[in-house]
PDB file of C-alpha atoms in Angstrom:
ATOM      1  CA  UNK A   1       0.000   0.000   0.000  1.00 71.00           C
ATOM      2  CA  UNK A   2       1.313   3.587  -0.981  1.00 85.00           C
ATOM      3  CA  UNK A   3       0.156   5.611   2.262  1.00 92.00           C
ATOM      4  CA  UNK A   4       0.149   8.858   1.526  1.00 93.00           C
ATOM      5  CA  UNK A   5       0.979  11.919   3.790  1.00 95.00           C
ATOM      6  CA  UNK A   6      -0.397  15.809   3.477  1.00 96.00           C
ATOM      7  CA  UNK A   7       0.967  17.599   6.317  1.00 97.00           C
ATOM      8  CA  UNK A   8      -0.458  20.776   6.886  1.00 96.00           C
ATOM      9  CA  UNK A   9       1.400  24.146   8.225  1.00 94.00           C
ATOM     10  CA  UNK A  10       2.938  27.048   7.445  1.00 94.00           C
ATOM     11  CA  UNK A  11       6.773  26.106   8.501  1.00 94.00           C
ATOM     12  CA  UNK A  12       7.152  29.426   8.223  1.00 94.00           C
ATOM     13  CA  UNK A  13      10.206  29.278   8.920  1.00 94.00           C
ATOM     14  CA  UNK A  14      11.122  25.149   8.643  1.00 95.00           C
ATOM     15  CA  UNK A  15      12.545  23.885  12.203  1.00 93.00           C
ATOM     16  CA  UNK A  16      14.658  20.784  13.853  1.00 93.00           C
ATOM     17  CA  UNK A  17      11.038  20.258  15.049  1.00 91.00           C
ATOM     18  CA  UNK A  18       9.072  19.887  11.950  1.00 93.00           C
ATOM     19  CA  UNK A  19      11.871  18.381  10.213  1.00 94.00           C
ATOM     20  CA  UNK A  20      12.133  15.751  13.045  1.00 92.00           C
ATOM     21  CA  UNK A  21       8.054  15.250  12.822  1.00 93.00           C
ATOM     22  CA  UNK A  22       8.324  14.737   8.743  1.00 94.00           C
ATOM     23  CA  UNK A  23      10.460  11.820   9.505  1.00 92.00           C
ATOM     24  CA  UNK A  24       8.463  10.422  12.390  1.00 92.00           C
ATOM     25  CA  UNK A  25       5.240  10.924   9.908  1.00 94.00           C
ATOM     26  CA  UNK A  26       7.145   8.895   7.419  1.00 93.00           C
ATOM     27  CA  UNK A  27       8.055   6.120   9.924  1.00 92.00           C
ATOM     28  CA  UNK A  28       5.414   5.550  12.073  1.00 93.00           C
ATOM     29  CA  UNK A  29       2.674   5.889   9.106  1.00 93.00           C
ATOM     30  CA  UNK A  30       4.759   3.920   6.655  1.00 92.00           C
ATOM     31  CA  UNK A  31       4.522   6.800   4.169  1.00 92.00           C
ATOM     32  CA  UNK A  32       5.691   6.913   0.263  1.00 90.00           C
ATOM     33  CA  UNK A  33       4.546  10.019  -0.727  1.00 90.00           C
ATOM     34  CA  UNK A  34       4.949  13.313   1.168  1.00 94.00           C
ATOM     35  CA  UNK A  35       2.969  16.647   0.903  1.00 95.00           C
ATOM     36  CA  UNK A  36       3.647  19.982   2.365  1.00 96.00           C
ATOM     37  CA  UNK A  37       0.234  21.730   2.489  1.00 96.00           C
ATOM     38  CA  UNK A  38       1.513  25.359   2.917  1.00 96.00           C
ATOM     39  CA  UNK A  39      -1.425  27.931   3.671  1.00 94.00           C
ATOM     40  CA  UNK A  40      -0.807  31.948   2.971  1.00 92.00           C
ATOM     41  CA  UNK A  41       1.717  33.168   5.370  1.00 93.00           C
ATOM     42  CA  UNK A  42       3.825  36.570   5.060  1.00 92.00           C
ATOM     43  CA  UNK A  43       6.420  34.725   3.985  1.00 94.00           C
ATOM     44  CA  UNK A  44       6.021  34.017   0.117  1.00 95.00           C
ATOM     45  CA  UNK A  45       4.961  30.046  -0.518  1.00 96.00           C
ATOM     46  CA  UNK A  46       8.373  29.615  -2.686  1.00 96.00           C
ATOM     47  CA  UNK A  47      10.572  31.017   0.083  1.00 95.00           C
ATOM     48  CA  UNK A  48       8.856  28.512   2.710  1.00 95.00           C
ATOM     49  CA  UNK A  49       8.883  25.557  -0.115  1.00 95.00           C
ATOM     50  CA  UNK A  50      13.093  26.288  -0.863  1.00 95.00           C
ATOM     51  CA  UNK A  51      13.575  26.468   3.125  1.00 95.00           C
ATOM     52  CA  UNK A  52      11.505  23.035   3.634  1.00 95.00           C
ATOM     53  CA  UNK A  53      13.605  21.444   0.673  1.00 93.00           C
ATOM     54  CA  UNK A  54      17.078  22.582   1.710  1.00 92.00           C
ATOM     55  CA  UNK A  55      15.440  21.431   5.818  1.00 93.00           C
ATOM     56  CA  UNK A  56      14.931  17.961   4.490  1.00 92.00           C
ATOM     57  CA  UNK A  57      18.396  17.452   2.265  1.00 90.00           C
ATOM     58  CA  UNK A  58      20.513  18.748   5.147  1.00 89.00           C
ATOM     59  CA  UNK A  59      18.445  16.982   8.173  1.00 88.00           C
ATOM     60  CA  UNK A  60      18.999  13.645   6.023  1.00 84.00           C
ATOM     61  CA  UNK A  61      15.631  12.824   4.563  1.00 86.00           C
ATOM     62  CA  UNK A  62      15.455  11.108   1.732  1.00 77.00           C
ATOM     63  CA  UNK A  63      14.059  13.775  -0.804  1.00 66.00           C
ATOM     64  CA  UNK A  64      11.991  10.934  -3.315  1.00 74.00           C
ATOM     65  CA  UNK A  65       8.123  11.359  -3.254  1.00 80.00           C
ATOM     66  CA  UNK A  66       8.229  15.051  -1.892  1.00 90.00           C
ATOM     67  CA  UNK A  67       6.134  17.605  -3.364  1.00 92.00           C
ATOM     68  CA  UNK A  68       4.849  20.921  -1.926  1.00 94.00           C
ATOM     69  CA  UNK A  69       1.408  22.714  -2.596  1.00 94.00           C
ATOM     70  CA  UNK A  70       0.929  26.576  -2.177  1.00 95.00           C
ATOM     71  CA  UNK A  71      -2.621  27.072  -0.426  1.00 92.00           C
ATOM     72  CA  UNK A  72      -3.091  30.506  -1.511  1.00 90.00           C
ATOM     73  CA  UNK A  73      -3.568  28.828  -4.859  1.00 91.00           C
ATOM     74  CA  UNK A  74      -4.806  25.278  -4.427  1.00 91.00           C
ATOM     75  CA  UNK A  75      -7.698  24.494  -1.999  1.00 93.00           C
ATOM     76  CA  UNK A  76      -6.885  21.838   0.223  1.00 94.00           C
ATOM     77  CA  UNK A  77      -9.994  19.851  -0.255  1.00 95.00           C
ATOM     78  CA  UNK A  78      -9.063  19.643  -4.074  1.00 93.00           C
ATOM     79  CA  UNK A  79      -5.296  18.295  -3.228  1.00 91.00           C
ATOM     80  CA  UNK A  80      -7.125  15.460  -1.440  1.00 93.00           C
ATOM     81  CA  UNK A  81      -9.366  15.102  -3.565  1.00 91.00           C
ATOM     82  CA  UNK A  82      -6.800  14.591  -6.514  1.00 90.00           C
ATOM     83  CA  UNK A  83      -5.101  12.085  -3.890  1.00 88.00           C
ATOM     84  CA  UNK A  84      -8.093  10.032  -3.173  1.00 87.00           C
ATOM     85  CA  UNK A  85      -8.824   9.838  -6.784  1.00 86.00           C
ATOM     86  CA  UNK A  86      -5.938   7.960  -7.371  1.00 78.00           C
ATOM     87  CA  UNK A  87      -6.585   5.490  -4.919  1.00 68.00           C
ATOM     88  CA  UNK A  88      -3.084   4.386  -4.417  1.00 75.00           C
ATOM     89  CA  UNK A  89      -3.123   3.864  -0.818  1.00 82.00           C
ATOM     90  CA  UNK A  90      -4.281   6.024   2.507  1.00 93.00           C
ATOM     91  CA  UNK A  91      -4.385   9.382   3.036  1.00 95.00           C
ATOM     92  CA  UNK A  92      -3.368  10.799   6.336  1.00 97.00           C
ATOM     93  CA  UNK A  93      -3.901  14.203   7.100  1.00 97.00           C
ATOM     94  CA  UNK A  94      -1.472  15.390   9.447  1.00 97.00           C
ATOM     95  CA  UNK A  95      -1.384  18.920  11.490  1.00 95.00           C
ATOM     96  CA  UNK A  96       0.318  19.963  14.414  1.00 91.00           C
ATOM     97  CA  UNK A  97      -2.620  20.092  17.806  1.00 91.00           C
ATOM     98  CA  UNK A  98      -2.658  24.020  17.602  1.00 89.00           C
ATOM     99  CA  UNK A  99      -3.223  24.014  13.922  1.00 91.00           C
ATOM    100  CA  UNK A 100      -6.101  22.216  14.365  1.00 94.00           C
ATOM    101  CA  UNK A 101      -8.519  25.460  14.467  1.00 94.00           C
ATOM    102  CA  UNK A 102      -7.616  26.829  11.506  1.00 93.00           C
ATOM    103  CA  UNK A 103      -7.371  23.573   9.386  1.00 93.00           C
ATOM    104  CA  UNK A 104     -10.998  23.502  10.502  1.00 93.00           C
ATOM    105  CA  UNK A 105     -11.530  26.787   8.642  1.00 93.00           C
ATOM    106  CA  UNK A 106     -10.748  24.639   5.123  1.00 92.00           C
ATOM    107  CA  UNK A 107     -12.862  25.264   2.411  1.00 90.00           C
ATOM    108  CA  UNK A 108     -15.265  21.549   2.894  1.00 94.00           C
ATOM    109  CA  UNK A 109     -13.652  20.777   5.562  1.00 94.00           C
ATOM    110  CA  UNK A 110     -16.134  18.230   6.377  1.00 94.00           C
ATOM    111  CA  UNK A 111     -15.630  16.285   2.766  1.00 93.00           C
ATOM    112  CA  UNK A 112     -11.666  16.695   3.676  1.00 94.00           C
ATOM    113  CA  UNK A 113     -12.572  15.023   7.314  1.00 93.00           C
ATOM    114  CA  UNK A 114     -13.970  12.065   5.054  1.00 93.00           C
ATOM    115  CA  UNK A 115     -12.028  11.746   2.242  1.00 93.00           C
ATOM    116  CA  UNK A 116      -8.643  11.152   4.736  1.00 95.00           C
ATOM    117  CA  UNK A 117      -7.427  10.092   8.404  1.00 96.00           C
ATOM    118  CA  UNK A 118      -6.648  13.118  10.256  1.00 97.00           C
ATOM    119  CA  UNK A 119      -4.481  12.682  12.515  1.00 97.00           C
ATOM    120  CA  UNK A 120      -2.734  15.635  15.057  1.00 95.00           C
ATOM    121  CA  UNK A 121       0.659  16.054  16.210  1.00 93.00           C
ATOM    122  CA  UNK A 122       0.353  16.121  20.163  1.00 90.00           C
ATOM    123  CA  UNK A 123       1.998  19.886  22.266  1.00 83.00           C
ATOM    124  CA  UNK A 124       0.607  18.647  25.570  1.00 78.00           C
ATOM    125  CA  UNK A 125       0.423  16.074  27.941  1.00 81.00           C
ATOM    126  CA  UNK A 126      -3.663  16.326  27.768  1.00 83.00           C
ATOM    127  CA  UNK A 127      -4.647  16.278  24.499  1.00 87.00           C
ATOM    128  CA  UNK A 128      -6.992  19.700  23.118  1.00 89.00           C
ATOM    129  CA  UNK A 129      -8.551  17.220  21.458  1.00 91.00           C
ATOM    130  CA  UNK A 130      -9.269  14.010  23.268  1.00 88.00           C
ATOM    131  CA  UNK A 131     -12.107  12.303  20.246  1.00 91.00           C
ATOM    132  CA  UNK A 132      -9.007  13.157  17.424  1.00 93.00           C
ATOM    133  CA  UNK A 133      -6.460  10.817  16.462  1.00 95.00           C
ATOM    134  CA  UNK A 134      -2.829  11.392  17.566  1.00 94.00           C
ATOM    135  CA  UNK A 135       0.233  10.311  16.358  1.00 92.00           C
ATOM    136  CA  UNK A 136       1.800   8.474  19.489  1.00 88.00           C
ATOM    137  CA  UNK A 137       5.698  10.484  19.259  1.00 87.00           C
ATOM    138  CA  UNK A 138       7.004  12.627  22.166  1.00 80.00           C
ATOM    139  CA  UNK A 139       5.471  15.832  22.593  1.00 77.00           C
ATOM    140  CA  UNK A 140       5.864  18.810  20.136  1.00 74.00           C
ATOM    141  CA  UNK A 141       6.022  21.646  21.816  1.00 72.00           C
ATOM    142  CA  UNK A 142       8.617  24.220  20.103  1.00 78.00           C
ATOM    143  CA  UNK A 143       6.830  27.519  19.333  1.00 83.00           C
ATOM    144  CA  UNK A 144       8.377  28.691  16.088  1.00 87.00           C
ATOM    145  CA  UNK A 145       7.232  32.859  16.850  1.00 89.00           C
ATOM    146  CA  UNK A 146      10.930  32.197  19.006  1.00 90.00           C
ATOM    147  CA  UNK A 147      12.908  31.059  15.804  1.00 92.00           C
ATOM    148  CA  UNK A 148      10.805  33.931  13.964  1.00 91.00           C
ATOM    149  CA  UNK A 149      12.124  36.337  16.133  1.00 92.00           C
ATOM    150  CA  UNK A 150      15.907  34.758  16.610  1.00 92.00           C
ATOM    151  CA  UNK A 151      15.780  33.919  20.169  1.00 92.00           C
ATOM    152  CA  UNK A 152      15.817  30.134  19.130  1.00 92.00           C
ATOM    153  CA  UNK A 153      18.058  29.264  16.110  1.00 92.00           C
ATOM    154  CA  UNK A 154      16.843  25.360  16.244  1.00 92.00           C
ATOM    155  CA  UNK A 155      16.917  25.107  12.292  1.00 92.00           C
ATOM    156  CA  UNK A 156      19.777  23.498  10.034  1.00 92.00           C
ATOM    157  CA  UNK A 157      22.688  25.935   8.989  1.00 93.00           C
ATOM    158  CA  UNK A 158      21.299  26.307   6.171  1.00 92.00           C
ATOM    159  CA  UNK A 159      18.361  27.575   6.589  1.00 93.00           C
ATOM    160  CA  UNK A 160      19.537  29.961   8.906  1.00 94.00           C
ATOM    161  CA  UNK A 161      21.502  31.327   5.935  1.00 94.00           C
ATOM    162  CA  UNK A 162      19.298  31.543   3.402  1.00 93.00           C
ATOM    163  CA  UNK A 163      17.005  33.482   6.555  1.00 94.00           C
ATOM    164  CA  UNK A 164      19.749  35.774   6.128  1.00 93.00           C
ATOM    165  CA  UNK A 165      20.692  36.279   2.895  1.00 93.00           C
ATOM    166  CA  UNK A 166      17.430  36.891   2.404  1.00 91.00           C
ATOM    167  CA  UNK A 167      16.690  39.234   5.194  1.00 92.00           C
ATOM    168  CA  UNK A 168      13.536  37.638   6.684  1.00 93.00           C
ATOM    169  CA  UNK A 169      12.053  36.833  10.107  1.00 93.00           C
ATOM    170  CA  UNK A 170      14.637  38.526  12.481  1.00 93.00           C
ATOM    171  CA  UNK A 171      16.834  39.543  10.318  1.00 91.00           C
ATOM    172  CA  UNK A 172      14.966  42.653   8.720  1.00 84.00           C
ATOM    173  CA  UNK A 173      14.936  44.175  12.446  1.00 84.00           C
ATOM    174  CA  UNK A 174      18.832  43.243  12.945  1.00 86.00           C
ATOM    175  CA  UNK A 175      19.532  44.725   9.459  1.00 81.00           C
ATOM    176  CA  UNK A 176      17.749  47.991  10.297  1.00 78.00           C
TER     177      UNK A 176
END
């Protein structure tokens, strides 16, 4: 079976945390195919998308079977709907607990709820959501506003680079 994996979140920017969960994801669901699901953010979708791919090479992922999808431009419900047409194996919806409320705002959210496993990424000892699936991995509890705002570099090298060359997050407030 090809399970597949959407994860959903801005990784805005990517961290040792979500590049830790994309391999746990991978693992624990036997995944094959891997998608980013990257809602608007500040941060352009192909800054966040080159961030996530250099992430994933340098954290030692094996880079077959990823793809990312820019949500400004795709609804999500369509994405898995594509998937599920395909039938090529399970869909797991994956999101971080605190995401949760605003995955809920989805266009057909509902249909999205059906057409995949949703499954949430746990922050806390007590769940938010005690009736919701949860991936059984420690807890997940970095809050990226800190690597945002460079009081917690906990990102690969190069990402932090490209951060700078760039001048985003922090570094438009250092540079000024």
């Amino acid at each position: 079976m090809n399970n597949i994996a959407v994860f959903y979140g801005k990784f805005s920017p990517v961290n040792l945390t979500h590049l830790s969960l994309t391999l746990s994801i991978i693992t624990r669901l036997k995944i094959k195919e891997f998608c980013f699901f990257l809602p608007e953010d500040d941060v352009p979708f192909i800054v966040r998308k080159v961030l996530l791919k250099k992430g994933i090479r340098v954290y030692g992922i094996q880079r077959n079977g990823f793809y990312f999808i820019d949500g400004q431009h795709k609804p999500l419900y369509q994405e898995i709907l594509l998937l599920q047409n395909r039938k090529q194996g399970k869909i797991y919806l994956v999101s971080g607990e605190e995401k949760f409320p605003q995955l809920e705002k989805e266009e057909q959210f509902e249909k999205i709820s059906k057409l995949s496993h949703l499954v949430l990424l746990p922050n806390r000892e007590e769940h938010l959501y005690p009736k919701m699936d949860y991936l059984d991995i420690p807890l997940t509890d970095f809050d990226n506003s800190l690597l945002r705002s460079g009081s917690d570099l906990s990102t690969t090298k190069c990402v932090l680079y490209d951060i700078a060359d760039n001048r985003l997050y922090f570094c438009k407030e250092v540079a000024s």
